[in-house]
Coordinates of C-alpha atoms in Angstrom, one line a residue:
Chain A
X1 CA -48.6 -20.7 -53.9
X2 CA -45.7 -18.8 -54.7
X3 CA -47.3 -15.5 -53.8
X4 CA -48.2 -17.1 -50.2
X5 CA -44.1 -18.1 -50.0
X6 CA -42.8 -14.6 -51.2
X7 CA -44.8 -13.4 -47.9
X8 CA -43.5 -16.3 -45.6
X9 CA -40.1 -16.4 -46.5
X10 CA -39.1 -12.7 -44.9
X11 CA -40.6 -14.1 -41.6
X12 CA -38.5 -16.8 -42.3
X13 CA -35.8 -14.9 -43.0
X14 CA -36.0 -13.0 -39.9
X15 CA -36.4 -16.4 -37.6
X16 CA -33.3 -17.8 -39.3
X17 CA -31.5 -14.7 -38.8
X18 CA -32.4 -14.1 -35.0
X19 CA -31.7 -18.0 -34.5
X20 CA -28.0 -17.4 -35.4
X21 CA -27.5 -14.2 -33.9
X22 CA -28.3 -16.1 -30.6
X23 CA -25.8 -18.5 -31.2
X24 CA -23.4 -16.7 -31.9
X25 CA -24.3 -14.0 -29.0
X26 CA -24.3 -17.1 -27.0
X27 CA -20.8 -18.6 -28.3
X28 CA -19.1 -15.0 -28.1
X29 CA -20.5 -14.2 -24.4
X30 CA -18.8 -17.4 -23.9
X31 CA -15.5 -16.8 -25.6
X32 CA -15.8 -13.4 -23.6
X33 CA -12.3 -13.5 -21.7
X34 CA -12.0 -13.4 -17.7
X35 CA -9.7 -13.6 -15.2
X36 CA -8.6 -15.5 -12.0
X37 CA -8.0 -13.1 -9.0
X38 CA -5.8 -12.9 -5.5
X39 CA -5.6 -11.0 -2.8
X40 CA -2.1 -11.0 -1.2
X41 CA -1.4 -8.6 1.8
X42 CA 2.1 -7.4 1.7
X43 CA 2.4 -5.9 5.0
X44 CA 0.3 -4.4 7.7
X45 CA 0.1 -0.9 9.2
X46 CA -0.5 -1.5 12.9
X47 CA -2.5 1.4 15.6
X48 CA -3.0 3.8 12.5
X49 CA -6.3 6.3 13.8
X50 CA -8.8 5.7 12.6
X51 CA -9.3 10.1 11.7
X52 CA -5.7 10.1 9.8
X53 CA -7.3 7.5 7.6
X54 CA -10.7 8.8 7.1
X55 CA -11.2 12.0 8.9
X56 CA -15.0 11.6 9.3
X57 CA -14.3 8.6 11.2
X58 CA -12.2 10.3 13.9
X59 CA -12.5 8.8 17.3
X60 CA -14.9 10.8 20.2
X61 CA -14.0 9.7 23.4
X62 CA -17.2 8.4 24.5
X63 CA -19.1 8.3 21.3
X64 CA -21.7 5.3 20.8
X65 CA -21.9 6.4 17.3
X66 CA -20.4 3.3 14.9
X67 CA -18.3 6.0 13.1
X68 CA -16.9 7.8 15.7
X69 CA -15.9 4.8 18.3
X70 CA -12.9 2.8 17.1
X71 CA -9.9 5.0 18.0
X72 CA -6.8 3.0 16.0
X73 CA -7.2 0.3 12.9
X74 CA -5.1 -1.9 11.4
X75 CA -4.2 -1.2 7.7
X76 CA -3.9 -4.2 5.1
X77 CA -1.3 -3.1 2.2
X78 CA -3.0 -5.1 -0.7
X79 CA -2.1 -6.6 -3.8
X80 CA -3.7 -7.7 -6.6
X81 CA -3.0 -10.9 -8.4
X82 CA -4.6 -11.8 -11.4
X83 CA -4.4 -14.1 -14.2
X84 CA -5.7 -13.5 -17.5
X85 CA -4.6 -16.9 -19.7
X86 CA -1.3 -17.1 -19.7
X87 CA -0.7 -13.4 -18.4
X88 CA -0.3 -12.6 -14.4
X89 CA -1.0 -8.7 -13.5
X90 CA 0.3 -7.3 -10.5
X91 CA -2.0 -4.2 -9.4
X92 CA 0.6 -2.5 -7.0
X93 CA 3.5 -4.3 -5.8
X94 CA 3.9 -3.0 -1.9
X95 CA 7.0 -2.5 -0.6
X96 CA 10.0 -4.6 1.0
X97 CA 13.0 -2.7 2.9
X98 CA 12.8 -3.5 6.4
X99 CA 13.6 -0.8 7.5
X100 CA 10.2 0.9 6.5
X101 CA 8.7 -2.2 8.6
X102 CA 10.8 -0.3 11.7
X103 CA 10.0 3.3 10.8
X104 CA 5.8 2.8 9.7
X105 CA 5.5 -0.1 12.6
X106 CA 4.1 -2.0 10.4
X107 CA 4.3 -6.3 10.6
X108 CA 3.3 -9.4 8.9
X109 CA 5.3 -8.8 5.7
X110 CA 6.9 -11.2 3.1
X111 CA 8.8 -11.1 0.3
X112 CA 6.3 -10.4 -3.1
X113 CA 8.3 -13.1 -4.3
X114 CA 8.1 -15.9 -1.4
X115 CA 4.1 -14.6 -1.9
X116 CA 3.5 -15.8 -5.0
X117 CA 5.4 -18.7 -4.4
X118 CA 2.2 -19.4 -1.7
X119 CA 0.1 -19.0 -4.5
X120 CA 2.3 -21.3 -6.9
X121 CA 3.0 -18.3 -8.8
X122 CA 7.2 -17.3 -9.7
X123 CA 8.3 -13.5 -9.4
X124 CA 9.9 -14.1 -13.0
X125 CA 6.3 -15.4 -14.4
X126 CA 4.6 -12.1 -13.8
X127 CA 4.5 -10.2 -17.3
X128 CA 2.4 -6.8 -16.2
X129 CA 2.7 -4.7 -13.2
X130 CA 0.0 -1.7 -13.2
X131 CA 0.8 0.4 -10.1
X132 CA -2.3 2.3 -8.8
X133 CA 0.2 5.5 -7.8
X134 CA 3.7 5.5 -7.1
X135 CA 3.8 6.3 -3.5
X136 CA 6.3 4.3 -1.4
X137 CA 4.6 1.5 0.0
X138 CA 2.5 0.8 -3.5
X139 CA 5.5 0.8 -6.3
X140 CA 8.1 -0.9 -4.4
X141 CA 9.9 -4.5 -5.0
X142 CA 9.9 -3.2 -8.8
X143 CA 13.4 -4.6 -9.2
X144 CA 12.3 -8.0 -7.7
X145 CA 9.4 -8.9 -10.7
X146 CA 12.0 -8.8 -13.8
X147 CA 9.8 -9.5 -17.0
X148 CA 7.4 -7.5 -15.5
X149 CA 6.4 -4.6 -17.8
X150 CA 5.1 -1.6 -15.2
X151 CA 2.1 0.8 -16.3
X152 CA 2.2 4.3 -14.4
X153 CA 0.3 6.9 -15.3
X154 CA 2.5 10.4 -17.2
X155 CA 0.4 12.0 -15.2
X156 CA 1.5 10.7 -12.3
X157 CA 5.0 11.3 -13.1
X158 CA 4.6 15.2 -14.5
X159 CA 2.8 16.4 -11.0
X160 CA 6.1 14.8 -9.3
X161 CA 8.1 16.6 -11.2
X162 CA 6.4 19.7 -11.0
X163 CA 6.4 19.2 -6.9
X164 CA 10.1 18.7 -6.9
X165 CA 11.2 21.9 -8.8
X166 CA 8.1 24.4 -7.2
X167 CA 10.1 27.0 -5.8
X168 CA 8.4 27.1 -2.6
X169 CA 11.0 24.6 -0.2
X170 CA 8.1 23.1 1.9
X171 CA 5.9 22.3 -1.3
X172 CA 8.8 21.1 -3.1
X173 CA 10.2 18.9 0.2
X174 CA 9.9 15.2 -0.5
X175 CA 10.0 15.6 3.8
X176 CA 9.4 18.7 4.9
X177 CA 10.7 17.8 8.6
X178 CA 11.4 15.1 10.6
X179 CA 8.1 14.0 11.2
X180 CA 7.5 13.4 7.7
X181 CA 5.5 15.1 4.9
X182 CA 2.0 15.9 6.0
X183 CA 0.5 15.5 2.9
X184 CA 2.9 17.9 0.4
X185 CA 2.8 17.3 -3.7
X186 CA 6.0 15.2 -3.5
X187 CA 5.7 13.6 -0.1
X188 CA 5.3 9.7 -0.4
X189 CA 7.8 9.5 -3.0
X190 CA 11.2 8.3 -1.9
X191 CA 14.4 8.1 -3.3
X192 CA 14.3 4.4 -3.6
X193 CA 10.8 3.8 -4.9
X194 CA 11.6 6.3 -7.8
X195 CA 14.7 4.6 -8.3
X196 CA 13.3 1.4 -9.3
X197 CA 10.6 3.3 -11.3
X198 CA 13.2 4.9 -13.1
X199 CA 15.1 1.4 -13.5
X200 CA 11.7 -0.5 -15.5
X201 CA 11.9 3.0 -17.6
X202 CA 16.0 2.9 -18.2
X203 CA 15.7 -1.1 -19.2
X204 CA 12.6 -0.5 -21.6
X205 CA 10.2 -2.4 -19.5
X206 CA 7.6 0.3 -19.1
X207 CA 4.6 1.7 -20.4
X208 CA 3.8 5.2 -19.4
X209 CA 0.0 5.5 -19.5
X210 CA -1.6 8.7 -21.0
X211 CA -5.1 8.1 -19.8
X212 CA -7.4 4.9 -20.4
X213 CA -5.9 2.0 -22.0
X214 CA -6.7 -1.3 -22.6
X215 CA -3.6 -3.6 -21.6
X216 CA -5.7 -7.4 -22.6
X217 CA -9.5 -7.6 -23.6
X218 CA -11.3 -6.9 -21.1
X219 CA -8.4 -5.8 -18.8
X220 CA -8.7 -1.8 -18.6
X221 CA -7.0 1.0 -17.4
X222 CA -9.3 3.7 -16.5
X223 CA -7.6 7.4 -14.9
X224 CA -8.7 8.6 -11.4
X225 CA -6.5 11.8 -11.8
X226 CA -6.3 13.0 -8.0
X227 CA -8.9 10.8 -6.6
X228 CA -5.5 10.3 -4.5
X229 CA -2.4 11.3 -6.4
X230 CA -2.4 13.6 -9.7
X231 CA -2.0 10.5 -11.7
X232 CA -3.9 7.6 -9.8
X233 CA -5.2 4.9 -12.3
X234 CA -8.2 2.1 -11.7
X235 CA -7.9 -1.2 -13.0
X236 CA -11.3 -3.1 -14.2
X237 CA -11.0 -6.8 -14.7
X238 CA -13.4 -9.6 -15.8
X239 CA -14.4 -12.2 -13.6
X240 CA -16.2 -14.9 -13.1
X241 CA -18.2 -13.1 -10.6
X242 CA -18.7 -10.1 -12.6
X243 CA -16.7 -7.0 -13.5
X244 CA -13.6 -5.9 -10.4
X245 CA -12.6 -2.3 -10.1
X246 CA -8.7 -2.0 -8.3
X247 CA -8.7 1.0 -7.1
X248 CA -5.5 1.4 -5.4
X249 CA -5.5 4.5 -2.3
X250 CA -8.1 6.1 -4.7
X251 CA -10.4 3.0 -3.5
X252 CA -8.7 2.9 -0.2
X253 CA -11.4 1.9 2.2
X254 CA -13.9 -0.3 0.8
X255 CA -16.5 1.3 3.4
X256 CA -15.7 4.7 2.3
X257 CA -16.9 3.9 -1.0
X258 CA -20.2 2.0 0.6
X259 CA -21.3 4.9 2.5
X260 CA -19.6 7.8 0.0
X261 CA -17.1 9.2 2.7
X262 CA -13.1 10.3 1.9
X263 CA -10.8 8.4 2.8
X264 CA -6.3 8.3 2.9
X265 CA -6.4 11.8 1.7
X266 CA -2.7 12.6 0.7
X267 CA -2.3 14.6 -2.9
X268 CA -6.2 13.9 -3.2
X269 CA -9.0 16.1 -4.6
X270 CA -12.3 14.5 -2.4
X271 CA -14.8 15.3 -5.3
X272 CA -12.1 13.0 -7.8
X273 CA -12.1 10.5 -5.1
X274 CA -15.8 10.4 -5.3
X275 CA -16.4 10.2 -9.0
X276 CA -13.5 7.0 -8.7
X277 CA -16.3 5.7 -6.3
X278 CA -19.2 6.4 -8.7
X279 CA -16.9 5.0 -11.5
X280 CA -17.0 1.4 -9.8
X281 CA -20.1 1.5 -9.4
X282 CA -21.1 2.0 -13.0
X283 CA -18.8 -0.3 -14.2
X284 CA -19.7 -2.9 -11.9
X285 CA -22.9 -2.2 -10.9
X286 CA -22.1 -2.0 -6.8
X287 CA -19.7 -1.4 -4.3
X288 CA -19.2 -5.0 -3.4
X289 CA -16.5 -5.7 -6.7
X290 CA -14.7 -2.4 -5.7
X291 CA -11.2 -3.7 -4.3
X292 CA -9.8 -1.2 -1.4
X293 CA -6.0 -1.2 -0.6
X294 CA -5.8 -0.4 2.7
X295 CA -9.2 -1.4 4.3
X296 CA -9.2 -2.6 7.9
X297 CA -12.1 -5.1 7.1
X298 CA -10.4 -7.0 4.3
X299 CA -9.9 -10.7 5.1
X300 CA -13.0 -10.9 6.9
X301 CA -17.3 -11.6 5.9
X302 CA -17.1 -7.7 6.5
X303 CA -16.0 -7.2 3.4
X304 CA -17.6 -9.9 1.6
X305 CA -15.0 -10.0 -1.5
X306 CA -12.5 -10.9 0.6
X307 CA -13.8 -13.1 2.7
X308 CA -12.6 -16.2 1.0
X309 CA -9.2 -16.1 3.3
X310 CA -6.2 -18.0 5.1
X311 CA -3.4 -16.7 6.7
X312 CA -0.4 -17.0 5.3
X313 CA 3.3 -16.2 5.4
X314 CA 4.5 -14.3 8.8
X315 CA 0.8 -14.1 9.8
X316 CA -0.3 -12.1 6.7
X317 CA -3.1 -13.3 5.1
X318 CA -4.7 -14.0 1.0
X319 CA -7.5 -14.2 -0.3
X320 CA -9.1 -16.4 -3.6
X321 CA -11.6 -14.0 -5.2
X322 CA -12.4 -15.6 -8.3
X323 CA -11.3 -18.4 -10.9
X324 CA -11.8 -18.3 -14.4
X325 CA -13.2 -21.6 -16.6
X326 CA -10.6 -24.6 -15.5
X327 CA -8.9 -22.5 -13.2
X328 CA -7.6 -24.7 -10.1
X329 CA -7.9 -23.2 -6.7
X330 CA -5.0 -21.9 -5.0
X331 CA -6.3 -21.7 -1.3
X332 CA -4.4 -24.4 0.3
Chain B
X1 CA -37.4 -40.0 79.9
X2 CA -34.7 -41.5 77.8
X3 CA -36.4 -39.9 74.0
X4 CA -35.9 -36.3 75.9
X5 CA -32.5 -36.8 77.6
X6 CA -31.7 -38.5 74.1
X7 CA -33.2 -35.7 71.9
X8 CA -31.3 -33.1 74.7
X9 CA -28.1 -35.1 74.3
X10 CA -28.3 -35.0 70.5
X11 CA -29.2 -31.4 69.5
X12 CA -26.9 -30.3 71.5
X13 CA -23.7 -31.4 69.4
X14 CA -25.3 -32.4 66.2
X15 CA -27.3 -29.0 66.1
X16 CA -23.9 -27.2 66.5
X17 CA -22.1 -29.0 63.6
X18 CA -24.9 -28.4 61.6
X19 CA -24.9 -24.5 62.1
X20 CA -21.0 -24.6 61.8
X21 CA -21.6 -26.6 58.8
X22 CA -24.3 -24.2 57.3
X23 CA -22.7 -21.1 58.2
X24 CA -19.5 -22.1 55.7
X25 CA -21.5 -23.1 53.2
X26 CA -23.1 -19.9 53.4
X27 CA -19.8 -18.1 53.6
X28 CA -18.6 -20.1 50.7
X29 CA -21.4 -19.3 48.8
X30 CA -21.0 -15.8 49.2
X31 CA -17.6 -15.6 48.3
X32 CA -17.8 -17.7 45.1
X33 CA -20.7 -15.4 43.8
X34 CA -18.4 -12.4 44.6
X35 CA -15.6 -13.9 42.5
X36 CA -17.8 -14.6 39.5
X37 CA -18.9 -11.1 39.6
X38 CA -15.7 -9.8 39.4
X39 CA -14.9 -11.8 37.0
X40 CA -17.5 -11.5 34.7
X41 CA -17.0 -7.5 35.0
X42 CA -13.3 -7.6 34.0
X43 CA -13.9 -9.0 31.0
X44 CA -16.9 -6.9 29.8
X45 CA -14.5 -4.2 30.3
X46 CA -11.8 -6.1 28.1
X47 CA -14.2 -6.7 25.1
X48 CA -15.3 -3.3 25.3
X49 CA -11.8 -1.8 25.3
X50 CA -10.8 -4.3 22.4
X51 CA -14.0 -3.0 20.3
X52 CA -12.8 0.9 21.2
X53 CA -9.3 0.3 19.8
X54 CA -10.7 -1.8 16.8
X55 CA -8.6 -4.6 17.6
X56 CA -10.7 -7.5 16.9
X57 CA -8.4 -10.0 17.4
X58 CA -4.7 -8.9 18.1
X59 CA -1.9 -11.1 19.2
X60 CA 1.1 -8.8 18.1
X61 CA 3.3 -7.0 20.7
X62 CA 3.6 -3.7 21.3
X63 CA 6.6 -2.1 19.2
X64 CA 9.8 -1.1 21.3
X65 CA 10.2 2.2 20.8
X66 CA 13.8 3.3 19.3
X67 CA 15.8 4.7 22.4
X68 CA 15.8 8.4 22.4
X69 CA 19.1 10.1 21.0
X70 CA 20.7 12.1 23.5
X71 CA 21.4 15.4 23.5
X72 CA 24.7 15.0 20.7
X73 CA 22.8 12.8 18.3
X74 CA 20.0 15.0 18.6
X75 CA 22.2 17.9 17.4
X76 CA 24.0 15.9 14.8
X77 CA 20.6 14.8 13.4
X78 CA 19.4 18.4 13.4
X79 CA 22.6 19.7 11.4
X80 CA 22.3 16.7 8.5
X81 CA 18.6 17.0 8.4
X82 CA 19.3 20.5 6.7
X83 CA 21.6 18.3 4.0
X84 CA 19.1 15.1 4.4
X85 CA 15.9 17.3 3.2
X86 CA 17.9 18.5 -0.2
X87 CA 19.7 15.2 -0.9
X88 CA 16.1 13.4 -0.8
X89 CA 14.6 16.0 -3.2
X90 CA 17.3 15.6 -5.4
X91 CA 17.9 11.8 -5.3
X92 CA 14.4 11.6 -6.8
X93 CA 15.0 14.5 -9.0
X94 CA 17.9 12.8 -10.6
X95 CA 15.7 9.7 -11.2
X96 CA 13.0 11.8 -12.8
X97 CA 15.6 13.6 -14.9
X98 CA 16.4 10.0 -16.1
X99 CA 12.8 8.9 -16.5
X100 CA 12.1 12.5 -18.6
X101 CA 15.4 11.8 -21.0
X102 CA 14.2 8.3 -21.5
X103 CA 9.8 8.8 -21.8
X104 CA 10.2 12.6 -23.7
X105 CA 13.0 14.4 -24.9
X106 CA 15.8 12.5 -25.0
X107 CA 17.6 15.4 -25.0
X108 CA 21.5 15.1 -23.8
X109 CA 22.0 18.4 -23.1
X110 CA 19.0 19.2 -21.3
X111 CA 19.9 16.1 -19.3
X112 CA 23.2 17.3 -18.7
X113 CA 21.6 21.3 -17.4
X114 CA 19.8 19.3 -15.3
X115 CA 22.3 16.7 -13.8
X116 CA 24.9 19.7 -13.2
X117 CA 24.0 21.5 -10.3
X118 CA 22.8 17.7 -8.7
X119 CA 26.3 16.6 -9.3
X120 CA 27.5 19.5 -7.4
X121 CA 25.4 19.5 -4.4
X122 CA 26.5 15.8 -3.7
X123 CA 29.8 16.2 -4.2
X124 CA 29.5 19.3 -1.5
X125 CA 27.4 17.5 0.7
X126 CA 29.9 14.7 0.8
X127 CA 32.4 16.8 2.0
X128 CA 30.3 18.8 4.3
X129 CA 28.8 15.5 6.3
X130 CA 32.3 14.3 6.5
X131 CA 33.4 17.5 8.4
X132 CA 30.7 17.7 10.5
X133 CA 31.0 16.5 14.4
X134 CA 29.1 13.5 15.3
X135 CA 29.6 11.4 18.4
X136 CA 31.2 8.5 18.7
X137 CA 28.0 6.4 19.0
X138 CA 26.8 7.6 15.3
X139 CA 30.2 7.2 13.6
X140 CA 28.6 4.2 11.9
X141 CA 25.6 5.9 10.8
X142 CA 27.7 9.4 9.7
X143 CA 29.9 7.1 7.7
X144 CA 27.2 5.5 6.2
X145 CA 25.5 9.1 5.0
X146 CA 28.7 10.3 3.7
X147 CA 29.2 7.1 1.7
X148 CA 25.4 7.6 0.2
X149 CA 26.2 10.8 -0.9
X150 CA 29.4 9.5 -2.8
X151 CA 27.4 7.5 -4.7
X152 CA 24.9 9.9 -5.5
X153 CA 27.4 12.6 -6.7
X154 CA 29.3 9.5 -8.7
X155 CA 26.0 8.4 -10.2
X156 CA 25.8 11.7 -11.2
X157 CA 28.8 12.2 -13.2
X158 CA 28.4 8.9 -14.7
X159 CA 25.0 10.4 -16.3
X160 CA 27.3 13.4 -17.6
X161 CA 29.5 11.3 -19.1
X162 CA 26.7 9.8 -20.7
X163 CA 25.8 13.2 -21.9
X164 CA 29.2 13.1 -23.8
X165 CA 29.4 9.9 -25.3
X166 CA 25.9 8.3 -25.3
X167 CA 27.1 5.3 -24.0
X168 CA 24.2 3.7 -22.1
X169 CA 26.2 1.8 -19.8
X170 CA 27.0 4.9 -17.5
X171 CA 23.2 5.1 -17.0
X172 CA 23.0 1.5 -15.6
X173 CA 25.9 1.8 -13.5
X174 CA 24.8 5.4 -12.1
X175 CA 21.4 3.8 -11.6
X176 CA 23.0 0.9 -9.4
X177 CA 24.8 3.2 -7.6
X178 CA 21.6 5.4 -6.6
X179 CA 19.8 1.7 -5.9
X180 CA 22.7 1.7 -3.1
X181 CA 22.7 4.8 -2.3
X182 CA 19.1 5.3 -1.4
X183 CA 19.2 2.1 0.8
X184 CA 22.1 3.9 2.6
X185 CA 20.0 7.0 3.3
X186 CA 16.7 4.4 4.3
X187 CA 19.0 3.1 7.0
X188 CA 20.6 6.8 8.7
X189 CA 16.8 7.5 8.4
X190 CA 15.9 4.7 10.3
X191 CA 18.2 5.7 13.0
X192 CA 18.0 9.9 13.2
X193 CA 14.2 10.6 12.5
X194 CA 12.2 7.0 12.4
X195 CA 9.0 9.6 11.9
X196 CA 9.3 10.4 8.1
X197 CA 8.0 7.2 6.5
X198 CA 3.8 7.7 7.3
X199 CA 1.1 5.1 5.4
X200 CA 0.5 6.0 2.2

């Protein structure tokens, strides 16, 4: 009798053992933290072609081809809102003098501020702002989110450095003429922009990034070092719907990174921009959770994570991605 | 007798009215199909127009165009361009310098090398946009870039007198000062060379 105990007892064991490690596998999957996430468009750039945002979708007079026959789109500048507990992320911030509005042609902007305020959200309640790069129209309105820590990339901030004192003038040009900057190492970084950079760094609210960092559980930073600027930076976030990938310009057109074609090439190394692509895709297993910046399908069942959408303020629109546990909506 | 003199009698008129009658119908018939053919062809041309230019659904209006500056602004623009390009690159040079002392070295003196020569080229190119000619119509606008530059060459000796005495305050006040002075230059921008801001 004993004997026959001695050999039950390590099956036993084993059952007991496996029994609790479901549990608590079960009661840790669900303490496993996600977020609620937003989609606010801060402004729109009107007639952009189509080729100056992805030059293998250049317009053919004539063409029948899908790829080659829309001649201008319309480019969302997107922001992402997100709400980890008591913590609201920015992922870029946009941009807000009006006088880029005249210069870029752009319309349908609002204040970040009176934008959250749609959502039910205060400028002073958001705690993190991760910007993607730091180009003009993605690190702006810095000064108008004050308990906001930012997270930029050193990266980001050595290569502009490096641009501004190359000895070369047209490298080193933040415009190299009138018409703008075609693409030069410093070119999308204005005075003002950096400014306000400068001011998060001077008052101690910043965190300058050296690579991958996580900034809650389950909230990551992940590099994407010229997948559109030297020091572009992804952000993954748990959902409710699975793991999201921000991607900033590096992710900026969400078909680019479905059919594995360039896109918004500025200081942009194509083959970095692709391994950003492949990076979603193994973290989130698709393309679908991969959120674009500037795509021209956003706010529509074209690009189905956004579809969930209203207009808004000055005929810009939002979108409600996905809500944690409890989480009200905010679509009104 | 009377059924043919009657049946005469009658097809005579009734038979034209009927003819009149048929031959309008027929006319309007003819025209009305015309019409909807046109119409239906204008807007198959429409929808495929919108689905060329993308525009799915597009109710904004077209953007006035800035007038053209005449041949004075022009010049003007083209002379403080060759100031504009330098001040830009070292507005955001002096913030970097800023954001290096703060992230890396904090080292004064290196701070100070680099704030120097900035501090010079401001205070020269305030001087040197003040002197230059501009018509009457860009007074405003001149005014407005000699007042940036101010700033920026003030903001820059508030940093070197931060160099000197470590008191922070001199960085805050030289950073509100570039705030305002980089909105300045945002605005003459908007006016001499609308072009440079592109989507990034």
């Amino acid at each position: 009798m004993g004997k026959r105990a001695l050999q039950v007892r390590p099956f036993a064991w084993a059952a007991v053992i496996a029994a609790l490690a479901c549990l608590f596998g079960t009661a840790a999957q669900a303490q496993q933290p996600v977020c609620s996430v937003w989609l606010i468009e801060s402004s729109r750039f009107m007639n952009v072609p189509f080729g100056s945002f992805m030059p293998d979708r250049a317009f053919v007079p004539g063409s029948t081809k899908p790829e080659s026959n829309i001649s201008t789109v319309d480019l969302p500048v997107n922001i992402g809102v997100i709400k980890c507990g008591s913590e609201l992320i920015l992922y870029d911030t946009g941009w807000k003098q009006q006088d880029y509005l005249k210069m870029t042609g752009s319309e349908h902007w609002a204040p970040i501020a009176d934008q959250l305020k749609v959502l039910g959200f205060n400028a002073s309640d958001v705690t993190k702002a991760v910007i993607g790069h730091a180009h003009w129209d993605h690190a702006g309105q810095l000064s108008d989110l004050p308990n906001a820590v930012l997270y930029v990339q050193r990266e980001e901030l050595k290569a502009v450095e490096w641009a501004l004192n190359y000895p070369e003038p047209h490298i080193r040009a933040i415009n190299s003429d009138p018409g703008g900057c075609y693409r030069t190492p410093a070119c999308g970084y204005m005075p003002l922009t950096m400014e306000e950079v400068y001011g998060k760094v001077l008052k101690g609210k910043a965190v300058i990034v050296d690579g991958e960092m996580e900034i809650l559980p389950g909230v990551r930073i992940h590099p994407a070092f010229r997948a559109h600027t030297a020091g572009s930076q992804l952000l993954e976030v748990p959902t409710s719907i699975g793991k999201l990938v921000f991607g900033s310009d590096a992710f900026s057109s969400y078909e680019g990174i479905r059919d594995w074609m360039t896109a918004n090439v500025q200081q942009t190394d194509t083959v970095q921009q692709f391994l950003a692509y492949e990076k979603c895709y193994k973290i989130t297993g698709g393309y679908n959770n991969c959120v674009a910046a500037h795509e021209p399908l956003s706010y529509t069942d074209k690009y189905p994570l956004t579809k969930n959408s209203w207009v808004a303020l000055n005929g810009g629109r939002m979108a409600e991605i996905a809500l944690a546990p409890g989480e009200k909506s905010r679509k009104p | 007798m009377h059924g043919g003199c009657a049946i005469r009698t009658i097809g005579t008129r009734g038979g034209r009215s009927l003819l009149l009658a048929g031959f309008v119908a027929a006319l309007a018939a003819t025209a009305g199909a015309a019409w909807l053919h046109e119409a239906r062809s204008r807007s198959t041309v429409q929808a495929a127009a919108q689905s060329v230019s993308g525009r799915a659904v597009s109710t904004h209006a077209e953007h006035p165009q800035p007038p053209a500056l005449t041949a004075d602004e022009e010049r003007f623009a083209t002379a403080l361009w060759v100031v504009h390009r330098e001040a830009t690159r070292l507005a955001v040079a002096m913030s970097f310098a800023g954001i290096t002392y703060q992230i890396e070295d904090r080292d004064a003196r290196a701070l100070a090398r680099k704030i120097e020569p900035m501090a010079r080229f401001f205070h020269d190119a305030e001087a040197q946009v003040r002197a230059m000619s501009a018509p009457a119509s860009l007074s405003r606008t001149q005014g407005q870039y000699v007042t940036a530059m101010a700033l920026y060459a003030n903001a820059a000796d508030e940093m070197l007198k931060f160099t000197e005495d470590s008191n922070s305050q001199h960085l805050g006040d030289a950073h509100q000062m570039k705030m305002k002075a980089s909105e300045d230059m945002l605005r003459v921008g908007e006016v001499l060379w609308p072009g440079q801001y592109k989507p990034h």
